[in-house]
C-alpha cells in the first residue's frame, strides 16, 4: 500500500509521526501495515541566511520523523547549543531574529555545499535523510526556488508597502502586522520535483495533514501540475482540519487565511480543497458547519498532544479513506 501526504512544518510532521506509529502497530497481514509513505514537503518557507540555505519545513519533517527534533519548539534540533549564533551576534551579523543552533547549522552547511556542487534539492534531501532515516520518502515540492514573501504596510516605502520574506513576517513580526498579499515568488515557473506527480497519481491514499492551508498546503498545490494531479488521482484524498472551533491548533494560520479573505473555520479550509477533497476530519462540533458538496466529514478530537493521539487521528483518516473509493 502507498500513502502520499502533502506536508508543511510542525503540524504536518507531528501528524506524520502519528501515521507511521499507527501503520507500524497494525497486524502484518493488514493492507496498510508497513505501507510505503511519500511526503511532499513545502519549500517556500526556505530562506538563505548567513550564506546558508535553510529549509524549515523539510527539516522539521526530517528531524521529527528521524528523532532529532526539539519537541517543544517543533523546529530545530534537540540538545541544541548556540555558540555560533552567539559569535555571529557578537559581530552584529544580521539577522538576529532567526536563531540557527550549532547542530542545525551542520544540516545547512551540508545542504549549501551539495547545492553549490550542483545537486538538486531532491538529491540533497535524500542525502540528508540517509542519516536521519525518517521512514518516509521525503520529496521537496519542487527543485526550483520558490519563496513566500509577504506584502506589508510601510509608510516609508514606495507606495506605502513593501515585501518581506515569509520568515521575517512569521518570526520577527509574529505575523502580527496584516499581510496585504502573500506571494509565492517563482511558483509559476516551478516544476514538481521528480516523483511528486507520480506519488500522487499512484498512491492508494492521499492525505492532507493539518498544515497551514495557505503557506504550506496551498503553496504545494500552487506548483503547476500538482493541483491537477490531486484532482485526477484515483486515490481518495482525506484531510485533517488545522482549524479547531475557529482557531488554529498551533501557529498563525488565521493570519494567513484572513490575508486571502478566507474565514478561519474548518469548513472554509475544506472549501480551499473542494475541487479534490473526498474526506475531512474536523473537531467535535465543527461538523455542524456547512461543508463543500461531496466531502464526507467526520468529527473527532484533533489535538495531537502525544504520538498515540496523533496515531489515532491518522488511523481514522486512513480508515475514512478506505470507505471513500473514488
Ligand atoms: N521559528 C522562530 O519562531 N524563531 C526562530 O528563531 C526560528 C529558527 C528556525 C531555525 C531553523 C528552522 O528550520 C526553523 C526555525 N524556526 C524558527 C521555525 C520556522 O520559522 C517555522 O518552522 C516554519 O518556517 C513555519 O512553518
Coordinates of C-alpha atoms and ligand atoms in Angstrom, one line a residue:
X1 CA 0.0 0.0 0.0
X2 CA 1.3 3.5 -0.9
X3 CA 0.3 6.6 1.1
X4 CA 1.2 10.1 -0.1
X5 CA 1.0 13.2 2.1
X6 CA 1.4 16.9 1.4
X7 CA 3.1 18.5 4.5
X8 CA 4.3 21.8 5.8
X9 CA 6.0 22.1 9.1
X10 CA 5.2 21.3 12.7
X11 CA 1.6 20.1 12.5
X12 CA 2.3 18.1 9.4
X13 CA 5.3 16.5 10.9
X14 CA 3.5 15.6 14.1
X15 CA 0.7 14.0 12.2
X16 CA 3.1 12.0 10.0
X17 CA 4.9 10.7 13.2
X18 CA 1.4 9.5 14.3
X19 CA 0.7 8.0 10.9
X20 CA 4.0 5.9 11.0
X21 CA 3.2 4.9 14.6
X22 CA -0.2 3.7 13.5
X23 CA 1.0 1.8 10.4
X24 CA 3.7 0.0 12.4
X25 CA 1.1 -1.1 15.0
X26 CA -1.1 -2.9 12.5
X27 CA -1.2 -6.7 12.2
X28 CA 1.2 -7.6 9.4
X29 CA -1.4 -9.0 7.2
X30 CA -3.4 -5.7 7.1
X31 CA -3.0 -3.9 3.7
X32 CA -1.9 -0.7 5.4
X33 CA 0.6 -2.4 7.6
X34 CA 4.1 -1.0 6.7
X35 CA 2.6 1.0 3.9
X36 CA 5.1 3.0 1.9
X37 CA 4.8 6.7 2.7
X38 CA 5.8 9.5 0.4
X39 CA 5.8 13.0 1.9
X40 CA 5.7 16.1 -0.5
X41 CA 7.2 18.9 1.6
X42 CA 6.7 22.6 1.3
X43 CA 9.9 24.5 0.3
X44 CA 8.5 28.1 0.0
X45 CA 9.5 28.8 3.7
X46 CA 13.1 28.3 2.6
X47 CA 15.5 31.1 3.3
X48 CA 19.1 31.9 2.8
X49 CA 20.8 33.2 6.0
X50 CA 24.5 33.9 6.6
X51 CA 25.1 32.4 3.1
X52 CA 23.4 29.1 4.1
X53 CA 20.2 27.6 2.6
X54 CA 17.7 26.8 5.3
X55 CA 14.7 24.6 4.6
X56 CA 12.5 24.8 7.7
X57 CA 9.6 22.6 6.6
X58 CA 11.8 19.8 5.1
X59 CA 14.0 19.9 8.2
X60 CA 11.0 19.7 10.6
X61 CA 9.7 16.6 8.9
X62 CA 13.2 15.0 8.7
X63 CA 14.1 15.8 12.3
X64 CA 10.6 14.9 13.7
X65 CA 10.5 11.5 11.9
X66 CA 14.2 10.9 12.4
X67 CA 14.0 11.5 16.2
X68 CA 16.2 14.7 16.3
X69 CA 13.5 17.4 16.7
X70 CA 13.3 19.9 19.5
X71 CA 10.0 18.6 20.8
X72 CA 8.5 21.7 22.5
X73 CA 9.5 24.0 19.6
X74 CA 8.6 21.6 16.8
X75 CA 11.6 23.0 14.8
X76 CA 15.3 22.9 15.2
X77 CA 17.3 20.2 17.0
X78 CA 17.0 18.6 20.4
X79 CA 20.0 19.1 22.8
X80 CA 21.0 22.2 20.8
X81 CA 23.7 24.8 21.6
X82 CA 24.1 28.3 20.2
X83 CA 27.8 29.0 20.2
X84 CA 27.9 30.0 16.5
X85 CA 24.8 32.2 16.9
X86 CA 26.4 34.0 19.9
X87 CA 29.5 34.6 17.9
X88 CA 27.5 35.9 14.9
X89 CA 25.6 38.2 17.3
X90 CA 28.9 39.5 18.8
X91 CA 29.9 40.6 15.2
X92 CA 26.5 42.2 14.9
X93 CA 25.7 39.9 12.0
X94 CA 22.2 40.1 10.8
X95 CA 19.5 38.8 11.0
X96 CA 19.5 38.1 14.7
X97 CA 15.7 37.3 14.8
X98 CA 16.2 33.8 13.3
X99 CA 18.3 31.6 15.5
X100 CA 20.3 28.8 14.0
X101 CA 21.6 26.3 16.5
X102 CA 25.0 24.6 16.2
X103 CA 23.7 21.1 15.4
X104 CA 21.1 22.6 12.9
X105 CA 23.9 24.6 11.2
X106 CA 25.5 21.3 10.2
X107 CA 22.4 20.5 8.1
X108 CA 22.5 23.9 6.4
X109 CA 26.3 23.7 5.8
X110 CA 25.9 20.3 4.1
X111 CA 22.8 21.4 2.1
X112 CA 24.5 24.5 0.9
X113 CA 27.7 22.6 0.0
X114 CA 25.7 20.0 -2.0
X115 CA 23.6 22.6 -3.8
X116 CA 26.7 24.5 -4.6
X117 CA 28.2 21.4 -6.1
X118 CA 25.2 21.2 -8.5
X119 CA 22.9 18.7 -6.7
X120 CA 19.2 19.3 -6.8
X121 CA 17.2 19.9 -3.6
X122 CA 15.7 16.4 -4.1
X123 CA 19.2 14.9 -4.2
X124 CA 20.3 16.9 -1.2
X125 CA 17.2 16.0 0.8
X126 CA 17.7 12.3 0.0
X127 CA 21.3 12.6 1.1
X128 CA 20.4 14.3 4.4
X129 CA 17.7 11.7 5.0
X130 CA 20.3 8.9 4.7
X131 CA 21.5 9.9 8.2
X132 CA 18.1 10.6 9.7
X133 CA 16.2 7.6 8.2
X134 CA 12.7 9.3 8.6
X135 CA 10.9 6.2 7.4
X136 CA 9.3 8.1 4.6
X137 CA 10.4 9.2 1.1
X138 CA 10.7 13.0 1.6
X139 CA 10.4 14.9 -1.6
X140 CA 10.6 18.7 -2.0
X141 CA 7.5 20.0 -3.8
X142 CA 9.9 21.4 -6.4
X143 CA 13.7 21.6 -7.1
X144 CA 13.2 25.1 -8.4
X145 CA 13.4 28.0 -6.0
X146 CA 10.0 29.3 -4.6
X147 CA 9.9 31.7 -1.7
X148 CA 6.8 33.0 0.1
X149 CA 7.1 36.8 0.5
X150 CA 4.5 38.9 2.4
X151 CA 3.5 42.4 1.4
X152 CA 3.1 44.7 4.5
X153 CA 2.3 48.3 5.0
X154 CA 5.4 50.6 5.3
X155 CA 4.8 54.4 5.3
X156 CA 8.4 54.9 4.4
X157 CA 8.3 52.6 1.3
X158 CA 7.3 53.5 -2.3
X159 CA 3.5 53.2 -2.5
X160 CA 3.4 52.7 1.3
X161 CA 4.0 48.9 1.1
X162 CA 7.0 46.6 0.9
X163 CA 7.5 42.8 0.6
X164 CA 9.4 40.9 3.2
X165 CA 10.4 37.2 3.3
X166 CA 7.8 35.0 5.0
X167 CA 10.2 34.1 7.8
X168 CA 10.6 37.8 8.7
X169 CA 6.9 38.2 8.9
X170 CA 6.4 34.9 10.8
X171 CA 9.4 35.0 13.1
X172 CA 10.4 38.7 13.6
X173 CA 6.9 40.2 13.3
X174 CA 5.0 37.1 14.7
X175 CA 2.5 37.6 11.8
X176 CA 1.2 40.5 13.9
X177 CA 1.1 43.0 11.1
X178 CA -1.6 42.4 8.4
X179 CA -0.3 40.7 5.3
X180 CA -1.8 42.7 2.4
X181 CA -0.6 40.0 0.0
X182 CA 1.1 36.6 0.3
X183 CA 3.1 35.8 -2.8
X184 CA 4.9 32.5 -3.6
X185 CA 7.7 34.1 -5.7
X186 CA 8.8 31.9 -8.6
X187 CA 5.9 29.4 -8.3
X188 CA 4.6 30.0 -11.8
X189 CA 8.0 28.8 -13.3
X190 CA 8.4 26.0 -10.8
X191 CA 8.2 22.3 -11.8
X192 CA 7.1 19.5 -9.5
X193 CA 10.2 17.7 -8.2
X194 CA 10.9 14.2 -9.7
X195 CA 8.5 11.7 -8.3
X196 CA 6.0 14.2 -6.9
X197 CA 3.2 13.8 -9.6
X198 CA 3.8 10.1 -9.7
X199 CA 3.5 9.8 -5.9
X200 CA 0.1 11.5 -6.0
X201 CA -1.2 9.5 -9.0
X202 CA 0.0 6.1 -7.9
X203 CA -1.0 6.5 -4.2
X204 CA -3.7 4.3 -2.7
X205 CA -4.5 7.1 -0.3
X206 CA -3.5 10.8 -0.4
X207 CA -3.5 12.7 3.0
X208 CA -3.5 16.4 3.8
X209 CA -2.1 16.7 7.4
X210 CA -3.2 19.7 9.5
X211 CA -0.6 22.0 8.0
X212 CA -1.1 25.7 7.2
X213 CA -3.6 25.8 4.3
X214 CA -2.2 29.0 2.8
X215 CA 1.6 29.0 3.1
X216 CA 2.2 25.2 3.3
X217 CA -0.5 23.1 1.6
X218 CA -1.7 26.0 -0.5
X219 CA 1.8 26.6 -1.8
X220 CA 2.4 23.0 -2.7
X221 CA -0.9 23.0 -4.6
X222 CA 0.3 26.1 -6.4
X223 CA 3.2 24.3 -8.1
X224 CA 1.9 23.9 -11.7
X225 CA 0.7 20.3 -12.2
X226 CA 0.2 19.3 -8.6
X227 CA -3.4 20.5 -8.1
X228 CA -4.3 18.8 -11.4
X229 CA -2.7 15.6 -10.1
X230 CA -4.8 15.9 -6.9
X231 CA -8.0 16.2 -9.0
X232 CA -7.2 13.3 -11.3
X233 CA -5.7 10.7 -8.9
X234 CA -7.7 7.6 -8.3
X235 CA -6.7 7.7 -4.7
X236 CA -9.2 9.1 -2.2
X237 CA -8.0 12.4 -0.7
X238 CA -8.6 12.8 3.0
X239 CA -7.6 15.9 5.0
X240 CA -7.4 16.9 8.7
X241 CA -8.5 20.3 9.6
X242 CA -5.8 22.6 11.0
X243 CA -8.6 24.8 12.5
X244 CA -10.5 23.7 15.6
X245 CA -13.6 25.7 16.5
X246 CA -12.5 28.8 14.8
X247 CA -8.8 28.9 15.8
X248 CA -5.6 27.3 14.5
X249 CA -4.4 24.5 16.7
X250 CA -0.9 25.9 16.5
X251 CA 0.8 28.6 14.5
X252 CA -0.8 31.5 12.9
X253 CA -2.9 30.1 10.0
X254 CA -5.7 32.6 11.0
X255 CA -3.4 35.5 10.0
X256 CA -2.7 33.7 6.6
X257 CA -6.4 32.9 6.0
X258 CA -7.5 36.5 6.7
X259 CA -4.8 37.7 4.3
X260 CA -6.6 35.8 1.5
X261 CA -10.1 36.7 2.7
X262 CA -11.0 33.2 3.9
X263 CA -12.7 32.8 7.3
X264 CA -10.9 30.7 10.0
X265 CA -13.2 27.7 10.1
X266 CA -12.7 24.0 9.3
X267 CA -15.4 24.3 6.6
X268 CA -13.7 27.3 4.9
X269 CA -10.4 25.5 4.7
X270 CA -12.2 22.5 3.2
X271 CA -13.5 24.9 0.7
X272 CA -10.0 25.7 -0.4
X273 CA -9.5 22.0 -1.3
X274 CA -13.1 21.4 -2.5
X275 CA -12.1 20.5 -6.1
X276 CA -10.3 17.3 -5.0
X277 CA -11.2 16.6 -1.3
X278 CA -13.1 13.4 -0.5
X279 CA -12.9 13.2 3.3
X280 CA -12.3 15.7 6.0
X281 CA -11.7 15.2 9.7
X282 CA -12.9 18.0 11.9
X283 CA -13.1 18.7 15.7
X284 CA -16.2 17.8 17.6
X285 CA -18.8 20.3 16.7
X286 CA -17.2 21.7 13.6
X287 CA -19.1 19.1 11.5
X288 CA -22.2 21.1 12.1
X289 CA -20.9 23.8 9.7
X290 CA -21.9 23.7 6.0
X291 CA -19.1 21.8 4.1
X292 CA -18.5 21.7 0.4
X293 CA -20.6 19.3 -1.7
X294 CA -19.2 15.8 -2.0
X295 CA -16.9 15.9 1.0
X296 CA -17.5 13.3 3.7
X297 CA -17.0 15.0 7.1
X298 CA -16.2 13.1 10.3
X299 CA -15.8 14.7 13.8
X300 CA -13.3 13.6 16.3
X301 CA -10.8 15.1 18.8
X302 CA -7.9 16.7 16.7
X303 CA -5.4 17.7 19.4
X304 CA -2.1 15.8 18.8
X305 CA -0.9 16.1 22.4
X306 CA 1.3 13.0 22.1
X307 CA 2.2 10.3 19.5
X308 CA -0.7 8.0 20.4
X309 CA -3.2 10.9 20.0
X310 CA -1.7 11.7 16.5
X311 CA -1.8 8.0 15.7
X312 CA -5.5 7.8 16.5
X313 CA -6.2 10.7 14.2
X314 CA -4.1 9.1 11.4
X315 CA -5.9 5.8 11.9
X316 CA -9.3 7.5 11.4
X317 CA -8.0 9.3 8.3
X318 CA -6.8 6.1 6.8
X319 CA -10.0 4.3 7.7
X320 CA -12.1 7.1 6.3
X321 CA -10.1 6.9 3.0
X322 CA -10.8 3.2 2.8
X323 CA -14.5 3.9 2.7
X324 CA -14.2 6.6 0.0
X325 CA -13.1 4.7 -3.1
X326 CA -13.1 7.3 -6.0
Ligands
LIG1 N1 10.9 30.0 14.4 C1 11.0 31.0 15.4 O1 10.0 31.5 15.8 N2 12.2 31.6 15.8 C2 13.4 31.1 15.3 O2 14.4 31.6 15.7 C3 13.4 30.0 14.3 C4 14.6 29.5 13.8 C5 14.5 28.4 13.0 C6 15.6 27.7 12.5 C7 15.6 26.6 11.7 C8 14.3 26.1 11.3 O3 14.2 25.1 10.5 C9 13.1 26.7 11.7 C10 13.2 27.9 12.6 N3 12.0 28.5 13.1 C11 12.1 29.5 14.0 C12 10.7 28.0 12.7 C13 10.3 28.4 11.3 O4 10.0 29.7 11.2 C14 9.0 27.5 11.0 O5 9.3 26.2 11.3 C15 8.5 27.5 9.6 O6 9.1 28.3 8.7 C16 7.0 27.7 9.7 O7 6.4 26.5 9.2

